[in-house]
PDB file of C-alpha atoms and ligand atoms in Angstrom:
ATOM      1  CA  MET A   1     -12.862 -71.803  32.551  1.00 96.00           C
ATOM      2  CA  LYS A   2     -15.200 -74.584  30.452  1.00 98.00           C
ATOM      3  CA  ASN A   3     -14.555 -78.043  31.234  1.00 98.00           C
ATOM      4  CA  ILE A   4     -14.762 -80.422  28.312  1.00 98.00           C
ATOM      5  CA  ALA A   5     -14.953 -84.341  27.524  1.00 99.00           C
ATOM      6  CA  VAL A   6     -13.200 -85.839  24.841  1.00 99.00           C
ATOM      7  CA  PHE A   7     -14.885 -88.855  23.282  1.00 98.00           C
ATOM      8  CA  ALA A   8     -12.652 -91.432  21.129  1.00 98.00           C
ATOM      9  CA  SER A   9     -12.772 -94.776  20.037  1.00 98.00           C
ATOM     10  CA  GLY A  10      -9.189 -95.118  18.347  1.00 97.00           C
ATOM     11  CA  ASN A  11      -5.506 -93.499  18.050  1.00 97.00           C
ATOM     12  CA  GLY A  12      -6.418 -90.130  19.270  1.00 98.00           C
ATOM     13  CA  THR A  13      -4.301 -88.111  17.357  1.00 98.00           C
ATOM     14  CA  ASN A  14      -7.110 -85.267  17.475  1.00 98.00           C
ATOM     15  CA  LEU A  15      -7.399 -85.744  21.366  1.00 98.00           C
ATOM     16  CA  GLN A  16      -3.373 -85.539  21.427  1.00 98.00           C
ATOM     17  CA  ALA A  17      -3.512 -82.128  19.378  1.00 98.00           C
ATOM     18  CA  ILE A  18      -6.071 -80.668  21.754  1.00 98.00           C
ATOM     19  CA  LEU A  19      -4.023 -82.085  24.902  1.00 98.00           C
ATOM     20  CA  ASP A  20      -0.736 -80.502  23.294  1.00 98.00           C
ATOM     21  CA  ASN A  21      -2.672 -77.097  22.489  1.00 98.00           C
ATOM     22  CA  ILE A  22      -3.855 -77.329  26.337  1.00 98.00           C
ATOM     23  CA  ALA A  23      -0.272 -77.680  27.607  1.00 98.00           C
ATOM     24  CA  LYS A  24       0.816 -74.933  25.130  1.00 98.00           C
ATOM     25  CA  GLY A  25      -1.861 -72.239  26.735  1.00 98.00           C
ATOM     26  CA  SER A  26      -3.306 -71.782  22.938  1.00 98.00           C
ATOM     27  CA  LEU A  27      -6.432 -73.861  23.701  1.00 98.00           C
ATOM     28  CA  LYS A  28      -8.094 -72.382  27.295  1.00 98.00           C
ATOM     29  CA  VAL A  29     -10.322 -74.894  28.435  1.00 98.00           C
ATOM     30  CA  ARG A  30      -9.894 -77.603  31.142  1.00 98.00           C
ATOM     31  CA  LEU A  31      -9.931 -81.081  29.938  1.00 98.00           C
ATOM     32  CA  ALA A  32     -11.951 -82.970  32.715  1.00 98.00           C
ATOM     33  CA  LEU A  33     -12.561 -86.536  31.462  1.00 98.00           C
ATOM     34  CA  VAL A  34     -11.619 -88.698  27.982  1.00 98.00           C
ATOM     35  CA  VAL A  35     -14.450 -90.804  27.392  1.00 98.00           C
ATOM     36  CA  SER A  36     -14.145 -94.125  25.135  1.00 98.00           C
ATOM     37  CA  ASP A  37     -16.177 -97.266  24.161  1.00 98.00           C
ATOM     38  CA  LYS A  38     -13.120 -99.028  23.286  1.00 98.00           C
ATOM     39  CA  GLN A  39     -11.147-100.607  26.420  1.00 98.00           C
ATOM     40  CA  ASN A  40      -7.527-100.634  23.775  1.00 98.00           C
ATOM     41  CA  ALA A  41      -8.352 -97.037  22.524  1.00 98.00           C
ATOM     42  CA  PHE A  42      -4.708 -95.652  22.207  1.00 98.00           C
ATOM     43  CA  ALA A  43      -6.521 -92.373  23.074  1.00 98.00           C
ATOM     44  CA  LEU A  44      -6.907 -93.431  26.902  1.00 98.00           C
ATOM     45  CA  LYS A  45      -3.247 -94.210  27.150  1.00 98.00           C
ATOM     46  CA  ARG A  46      -2.535 -90.814  25.668  1.00 98.00           C
ATOM     47  CA  ALA A  47      -5.223 -89.426  28.130  1.00 98.00           C
ATOM     48  CA  LYS A  48      -3.367 -91.277  31.062  1.00 98.00           C
ATOM     49  CA  LYS A  49       0.001 -90.286  29.982  1.00 98.00           C
ATOM     50  CA  ALA A  50      -1.411 -86.389  30.386  1.00 98.00           C
ATOM     51  CA  GLY A  51      -2.833 -87.220  33.606  1.00 98.00           C
ATOM     52  CA  ILE A  52      -6.358 -86.797  32.080  1.00 98.00           C
ATOM     53  CA  LYS A  53      -8.842 -88.631  34.079  1.00 98.00           C
ATOM     54  CA  THR A  54     -10.640 -91.563  31.842  1.00 98.00           C
ATOM     55  CA  PHE A  55     -13.815 -93.303  31.673  1.00 98.00           C
ATOM     56  CA  TYR A  56     -13.887 -96.356  29.308  1.00 98.00           C
ATOM     57  CA  LEU A  57     -17.576 -98.168  29.256  1.00 98.00           C
ATOM     58  CA  ASP A  58     -18.429-101.199  27.366  1.00 98.00           C
ATOM     59  CA  PRO A  59     -21.504-100.547  25.427  1.00 98.00           C
ATOM     60  CA  LYS A  60     -21.968-104.586  25.171  1.00 97.00           C
ATOM     61  CA  LYS A  61     -23.147-104.375  28.793  1.00 98.00           C
ATOM     62  CA  PHE A  62     -25.918-102.647  28.331  1.00 98.00           C
ATOM     63  CA  VAL A  63     -29.646-103.346  27.306  1.00 97.00           C
ATOM     64  CA  SER A  64     -29.941-100.200  25.041  1.00 96.00           C
ATOM     65  CA  LYS A  65     -27.915 -97.298  23.573  1.00 96.00           C
ATOM     66  CA  GLU A  66     -29.773 -94.790  26.090  1.00 96.00           C
ATOM     67  CA  ALA A  67     -29.127 -96.892  28.941  1.00 97.00           C
ATOM     68  CA  TYR A  68     -25.254 -96.664  28.021  1.00 98.00           C
ATOM     69  CA  GLU A  69     -25.299 -92.943  27.564  1.00 98.00           C
ATOM     70  CA  ARG A  70     -27.549 -92.333  30.465  1.00 98.00           C
ATOM     71  CA  GLU A  71     -24.401 -93.970  32.283  1.00 98.00           C
ATOM     72  CA  ILE A  72     -22.183 -91.343  30.716  1.00 98.00           C
ATOM     73  CA  ALA A  73     -24.076 -88.521  31.291  1.00 98.00           C
ATOM     74  CA  ALA A  74     -24.156 -89.539  35.015  1.00 98.00           C
ATOM     75  CA  GLN A  75     -20.281 -89.253  34.694  1.00 98.00           C
ATOM     76  CA  LEU A  76     -20.060 -85.895  32.807  1.00 98.00           C
ATOM     77  CA  LYS A  77     -22.621 -84.599  35.084  1.00 98.00           C
ATOM     78  CA  LYS A  78     -19.837 -85.553  37.927  1.00 98.00           C
ATOM     79  CA  GLU A  79     -17.147 -84.091  36.335  1.00 98.00           C
ATOM     80  CA  LYS A  80     -19.314 -80.822  35.559  1.00 98.00           C
ATOM     81  CA  VAL A  81     -18.614 -81.256  31.882  1.00 98.00           C
ATOM     82  CA  ASP A  82     -19.587 -78.011  29.770  1.00 98.00           C
ATOM     83  CA  LEU A  83     -18.753 -79.373  26.175  1.00 98.00           C
ATOM     84  CA  VAL A  84     -18.414 -82.804  24.948  1.00 98.00           C
ATOM     85  CA  VAL A  85     -15.866 -82.978  21.671  1.00 99.00           C
ATOM     86  CA  LEU A  86     -15.926 -85.998  19.626  1.00 98.00           C
ATOM     87  CA  ALA A  87     -12.804 -87.056  18.287  1.00 98.00           C
ATOM     88  CA  GLY A  88     -13.211 -90.352  16.256  1.00 96.00           C
ATOM     89  CA  PHE A  89     -16.175 -91.556  18.404  1.00 97.00           C
ATOM     90  CA  MET A  90     -17.352 -94.218  16.332  1.00 92.00           C
ATOM     91  CA  ARG A  91     -20.938 -94.431  17.641  1.00 96.00           C
ATOM     92  CA  ILE A  92     -23.822 -92.627  16.704  1.00 96.00           C
ATOM     93  CA  LEU A  93     -25.173 -90.856  19.636  1.00 97.00           C
ATOM     94  CA  SER A  94     -28.990 -91.459  20.702  1.00 96.00           C
ATOM     95  CA  PRO A  95     -31.767 -88.221  20.750  1.00 96.00           C
ATOM     96  CA  PHE A  96     -31.490 -88.763  24.512  1.00 97.00           C
ATOM     97  CA  PHE A  97     -27.903 -87.420  24.467  1.00 98.00           C
ATOM     98  CA  VAL A  98     -28.099 -85.203  21.818  1.00 98.00           C
ATOM     99  CA  ARG A  99     -31.094 -83.625  23.779  1.00 97.00           C
ATOM    100  CA  ALA A 100     -29.068 -83.507  26.942  1.00 97.00           C
ATOM    101  CA  TYR A 101     -26.617 -81.577  25.576  1.00 98.00           C
ATOM    102  CA  ARG A 102     -27.871 -79.772  22.827  1.00 96.00           C
ATOM    103  CA  ASN A 103     -25.509 -77.462  20.949  1.00 97.00           C
ATOM    104  CA  ARG A 104     -22.871 -78.648  23.535  1.00 98.00           C
ATOM    105  CA  ILE A 105     -21.801 -81.291  21.398  1.00 98.00           C
ATOM    106  CA  LEU A 106     -19.013 -81.205  18.488  1.00 98.00           C
ATOM    107  CA  ASN A 107     -17.930 -83.271  16.054  1.00 98.00           C
ATOM    108  CA  ILE A 108     -15.042 -83.251  13.510  1.00 98.00           C
ATOM    109  CA  HIS A 109     -15.596 -84.679   9.926  1.00 98.00           C
ATOM    110  CA  PRO A 110     -13.037 -85.119   7.356  1.00 98.00           C
ATOM    111  CA  ALA A 111     -14.922 -84.026   4.619  1.00 98.00           C
ATOM    112  CA  LEU A 112     -17.046 -80.888   3.675  1.00 98.00           C
ATOM    113  CA  LEU A 113     -20.295 -81.748   4.577  1.00 98.00           C
ATOM    114  CA  PRO A 114     -23.000 -82.713   3.503  1.00 98.00           C
ATOM    115  CA  ALA A 115     -20.552 -84.493   0.911  1.00 98.00           C
ATOM    116  CA  PHE A 116     -18.916 -88.000   2.011  1.00 98.00           C
ATOM    117  CA  LYS A 117     -20.663 -88.581   5.323  1.00 98.00           C
ATOM    118  CA  GLY A 118     -20.264 -91.680   7.079  1.00 96.00           C
ATOM    119  CA  GLY A 119     -16.995 -93.616   8.407  1.00 95.00           C
ATOM    120  CA  ARG A 120     -14.813 -93.516   5.433  1.00 97.00           C
ATOM    121  CA  ALA A 121     -15.020 -90.009   4.387  1.00 98.00           C
ATOM    122  CA  ILE A 122     -11.237 -89.494   2.984  1.00 98.00           C
ATOM    123  CA  LYS A 123     -11.087 -92.687   1.072  1.00 98.00           C
ATOM    124  CA  ASP A 124     -14.722 -91.931  -0.264  1.00 98.00           C
ATOM    125  CA  ALA A 125     -13.729 -88.477  -1.371  1.00 98.00           C
ATOM    126  CA  TYR A 126     -10.561 -89.661  -2.928  1.00 98.00           C
ATOM    127  CA  ASN A 127     -12.199 -92.612  -4.826  1.00 98.00           C
ATOM    128  CA  TYR A 128     -14.849 -90.151  -6.209  1.00 98.00           C
ATOM    129  CA  GLY A 129     -12.238 -88.137  -7.853  1.00 98.00           C
ATOM    130  CA  ALA A 130     -12.936 -85.192  -5.868  1.00 98.00           C
ATOM    131  CA  LYS A 131     -10.580 -82.207  -6.607  1.00 98.00           C
ATOM    132  CA  ALA A 132     -11.417 -80.526  -2.994  1.00 98.00           C
ATOM    133  CA  THR A 133     -12.428 -81.575   0.133  1.00 98.00           C
ATOM    134  CA  GLY A 134     -11.753 -81.006   3.641  1.00 98.00           C
ATOM    135  CA  VAL A 135     -12.745 -80.874   7.399  1.00 99.00           C
ATOM    136  CA  THR A 136     -16.044 -79.784   8.865  1.00 98.00           C
ATOM    137  CA  VAL A 137     -16.707 -79.039  12.543  1.00 98.00           C
ATOM    138  CA  HIS A 138     -20.445 -79.367  13.520  1.00 98.00           C
ATOM    139  CA  PHE A 139     -22.961 -79.422  16.356  1.00 98.00           C
ATOM    140  CA  VAL A 140     -24.544 -82.756  16.792  1.00 98.00           C
ATOM    141  CA  ASP A 141     -27.750 -83.669  16.492  1.00 97.00           C
ATOM    142  CA  GLU A 142     -30.399 -86.208  15.989  1.00 96.00           C
ATOM    143  CA  HIS A 143     -29.021 -87.197  12.242  1.00 96.00           C
ATOM    144  CA  VAL A 144     -25.619 -88.461  11.523  1.00 95.00           C
ATOM    145  CA  ASP A 145     -23.084 -85.677  10.059  1.00 96.00           C
ATOM    146  CA  HIS A 146     -25.628 -83.511   9.998  1.00 96.00           C
ATOM    147  CA  GLY A 147     -25.893 -80.862  12.454  1.00 98.00           C
ATOM    148  CA  PRO A 148     -25.533 -76.524  12.394  1.00 98.00           C
ATOM    149  CA  ILE A 149     -21.749 -76.230  10.506  1.00 98.00           C
ATOM    150  CA  ILE A 150     -19.695 -74.744  13.289  1.00 98.00           C
ATOM    151  CA  ALA A 151     -16.533 -74.207  10.759  1.00 98.00           C
ATOM    152  CA  GLN A 152     -14.941 -75.820   7.361  1.00 98.00           C
ATOM    153  CA  GLU A 153     -11.514 -75.696   6.190  1.00 98.00           C
ATOM    154  CA  PRO A 154     -10.840 -76.881   2.017  1.00 98.00           C
ATOM    155  CA  VAL A 155      -8.364 -79.030   1.278  1.00 98.00           C
ATOM    156  CA  LYS A 156      -7.439 -79.507  -2.457  1.00 98.00           C
ATOM    157  CA  VAL A 157      -6.736 -82.770  -3.627  1.00 98.00           C
ATOM    158  CA  SER A 158      -3.353 -83.046  -5.787  1.00 98.00           C
ATOM    159  CA  ASP A 159      -3.911 -85.397  -9.078  1.00 97.00           C
ATOM    160  CA  ALA A 160      -0.421 -86.704  -7.874  1.00 96.00           C
ATOM    161  CA  GLU A 161      -0.943 -87.717  -4.203  1.00 98.00           C
ATOM    162  CA  SER A 162      -1.867 -91.505  -2.768  1.00 98.00           C
ATOM    163  CA  VAL A 163      -5.109 -91.584  -0.592  1.00 98.00           C
ATOM    164  CA  VAL A 164      -2.499 -92.200   2.157  1.00 98.00           C
ATOM    165  CA  GLN A 165      -1.118 -88.780   1.373  1.00 98.00           C
ATOM    166  CA  LEU A 166      -4.035 -87.090   1.469  1.00 98.00           C
ATOM    167  CA  GLU A 167      -5.243 -88.364   4.720  1.00 98.00           C
ATOM    168  CA  ALA A 168      -2.148 -87.376   6.293  1.00 98.00           C
ATOM    169  CA  ARG A 169      -2.872 -83.859   4.984  1.00 98.00           C
ATOM    170  CA  ILE A 170      -6.415 -84.006   6.194  1.00 98.00           C
ATOM    171  CA  HIS A 171      -5.433 -85.053   9.714  1.00 98.00           C
ATOM    172  CA  LYS A 172      -3.142 -82.221   9.978  1.00 98.00           C
ATOM    173  CA  VAL A 173      -5.457 -79.830   9.114  1.00 98.00           C
ATOM    174  CA  GLU A 174      -8.116 -81.204  11.934  1.00 98.00           C
ATOM    175  CA  HIS A 175      -5.247 -81.142  14.355  1.00 98.00           C
ATOM    176  CA  LYS A 176      -4.972 -77.130  13.928  1.00 98.00           C
ATOM    177  CA  VAL A 177      -8.995 -76.356  13.101  1.00 98.00           C
ATOM    178  CA  TYR A 178     -10.582 -78.419  16.265  1.00 98.00           C
ATOM    179  CA  SER A 179      -8.721 -76.812  19.195  1.00 98.00           C
ATOM    180  CA  GLU A 180      -9.186 -73.419  17.184  1.00 98.00           C
ATOM    181  CA  VAL A 181     -13.269 -74.329  17.208  1.00 98.00           C
ATOM    182  CA  ILE A 182     -13.572 -75.559  20.582  1.00 98.00           C
ATOM    183  CA  GLY A 183     -11.725 -72.500  22.009  1.00 98.00           C
ATOM    184  CA  ARG A 184     -14.286 -69.906  19.680  1.00 98.00           C
ATOM    185  CA  VAL A 185     -17.170 -71.997  21.032  1.00 98.00           C
ATOM    186  CA  ALA A 186     -16.010 -72.467  24.834  1.00 98.00           C
ATOM    187  CA  SER A 187     -15.946 -68.415  24.598  1.00 97.00           C
ATOM    188  CA  GLY A 188     -20.097 -69.080  24.206  1.00 96.00           C
ATOM    189  CA  ARG A 189     -19.973 -66.141  21.830  1.00 97.00           C
ATOM    190  CA  PHE A 190     -22.120 -67.261  19.431  1.00 97.00           C
ATOM    191  CA  THR A 191     -25.964 -67.853  18.390  1.00 97.00           C
ATOM    192  CA  VAL A 192     -27.199 -70.960  16.695  1.00 98.00           C
ATOM    193  CA  LYS A 193     -30.142 -70.055  14.428  1.00 97.00           C
ATOM    194  CA  GLY A 194     -31.736 -72.898  12.526  1.00 96.00           C
ATOM    195  CA  ARG A 195     -28.699 -74.259  10.934  1.00 97.00           C
ATOM    196  CA  ARG A 196     -26.750 -71.178  11.073  1.00 98.00           C
ATOM    197  CA  VAL A 197     -23.726 -70.798  13.903  1.00 98.00           C
ATOM    198  CA  ILE A 198     -23.397 -67.217  14.109  1.00 98.00           C
ATOM    199  CA  PHE A 199     -20.321 -66.152  15.936  1.00 97.00           C
ATOM    200  CA  THR A 200     -20.253 -62.623  17.582  1.00 93.00           C
ATOM    201  CA  PRO A 201     -16.878 -60.398  18.282  1.00 86.00           C
TER     202      PRO A 201
HETATM  203  C1  GAR B   1     -10.553 -88.415  12.631  1.00 58.24           C
HETATM  204  O1  GAR B   1     -10.140 -88.317  10.922  1.00 58.24           O
HETATM  205  C2  GAR B   1     -11.952 -87.884  12.416  1.00 58.24           C
HETATM  206  O2  GAR B   1     -12.504 -86.743  11.528  1.00 58.24           O
HETATM  207  C3  GAR B   1     -12.723 -88.960  12.180  1.00 58.24           C
HETATM  208  O3  GAR B   1     -11.925 -89.981  12.775  1.00 58.24           O
HETATM  209  C4  GAR B   1     -10.797 -89.611  12.733  1.00 58.24           C
HETATM  210  C5  GAR B   1     -10.140 -90.055  14.295  1.00 58.24           C
HETATM  211  O4  GAR B   1      -8.842 -90.040  14.096  1.00 58.24           O
HETATM  212  N1  GAR B   1     -14.163 -89.255  12.141  1.00 58.24           N
HETATM  213  C6  GAR B   1     -15.315 -89.430  11.513  1.00 58.24           C
HETATM  214  O5  GAR B   1     -14.902 -90.240  10.389  1.00 58.24           O
HETATM  215  C7  GAR B   1     -16.522 -89.525  11.882  1.00 58.24           C
HETATM  216  N2  GAR B   1     -17.365 -89.351  10.797  1.00 58.24           N
HETATM  217  P1  GAR B   1      -7.931 -89.819  15.575  1.00 58.24           P
HETATM  218  O6  GAR B   1      -8.636 -91.013  16.433  1.00 58.24           O
HETATM  219  O7  GAR B   1      -6.698 -89.936  15.032  1.00 58.24           O
HETATM  220  O8  GAR B   1      -8.864 -88.924  16.478  1.00 58.24           O
END
């Protein structure tokens, strides 16, 4: 079974969905470590409650992004982590880390990339008047919200709903899609050709 690490900075509802799916047996990976850059991230509490090892590391204590990430990478190596799963980790990874884990870092983004990149994607899509948005899971490369797309799930925007309602619906889709995609990637039955991620049966 593959070992994964989840990186989270905030609430950790995606982490919770992953924990629940592992407990149910529908996601067959081992969650070896939860990493956070925020000491008070609720995600860390969720991990501890589930008996998962946590690793908080303060970026301010390091001279550079790379020095910070080298420390994290050493921890991942110790825990024999195969896949890195970003779930609301609000830091951009350096080329050093991306290279070390090429096509082994997944990110979830609450929009249909390349539309609405950045940290406010749901609000941005709503305020733009988009009639459809959604969820993207992609491999992380050297550019922000840019790497090869693994899966996308569209969500229609209803004229009647508030941004808060849209947000809740998108999160619900994220919680379902992310575990499915992590399971598929963990199976290893795919190839990456340029930007295309091709799954084989
Ligand atoms: C999720 O909606 C995720 O897609 C988003 O942060 C949220 C984290 O929620 N990520 C990004 O916007 C990355 N650009 P969570 O902490 O409850 O899982």
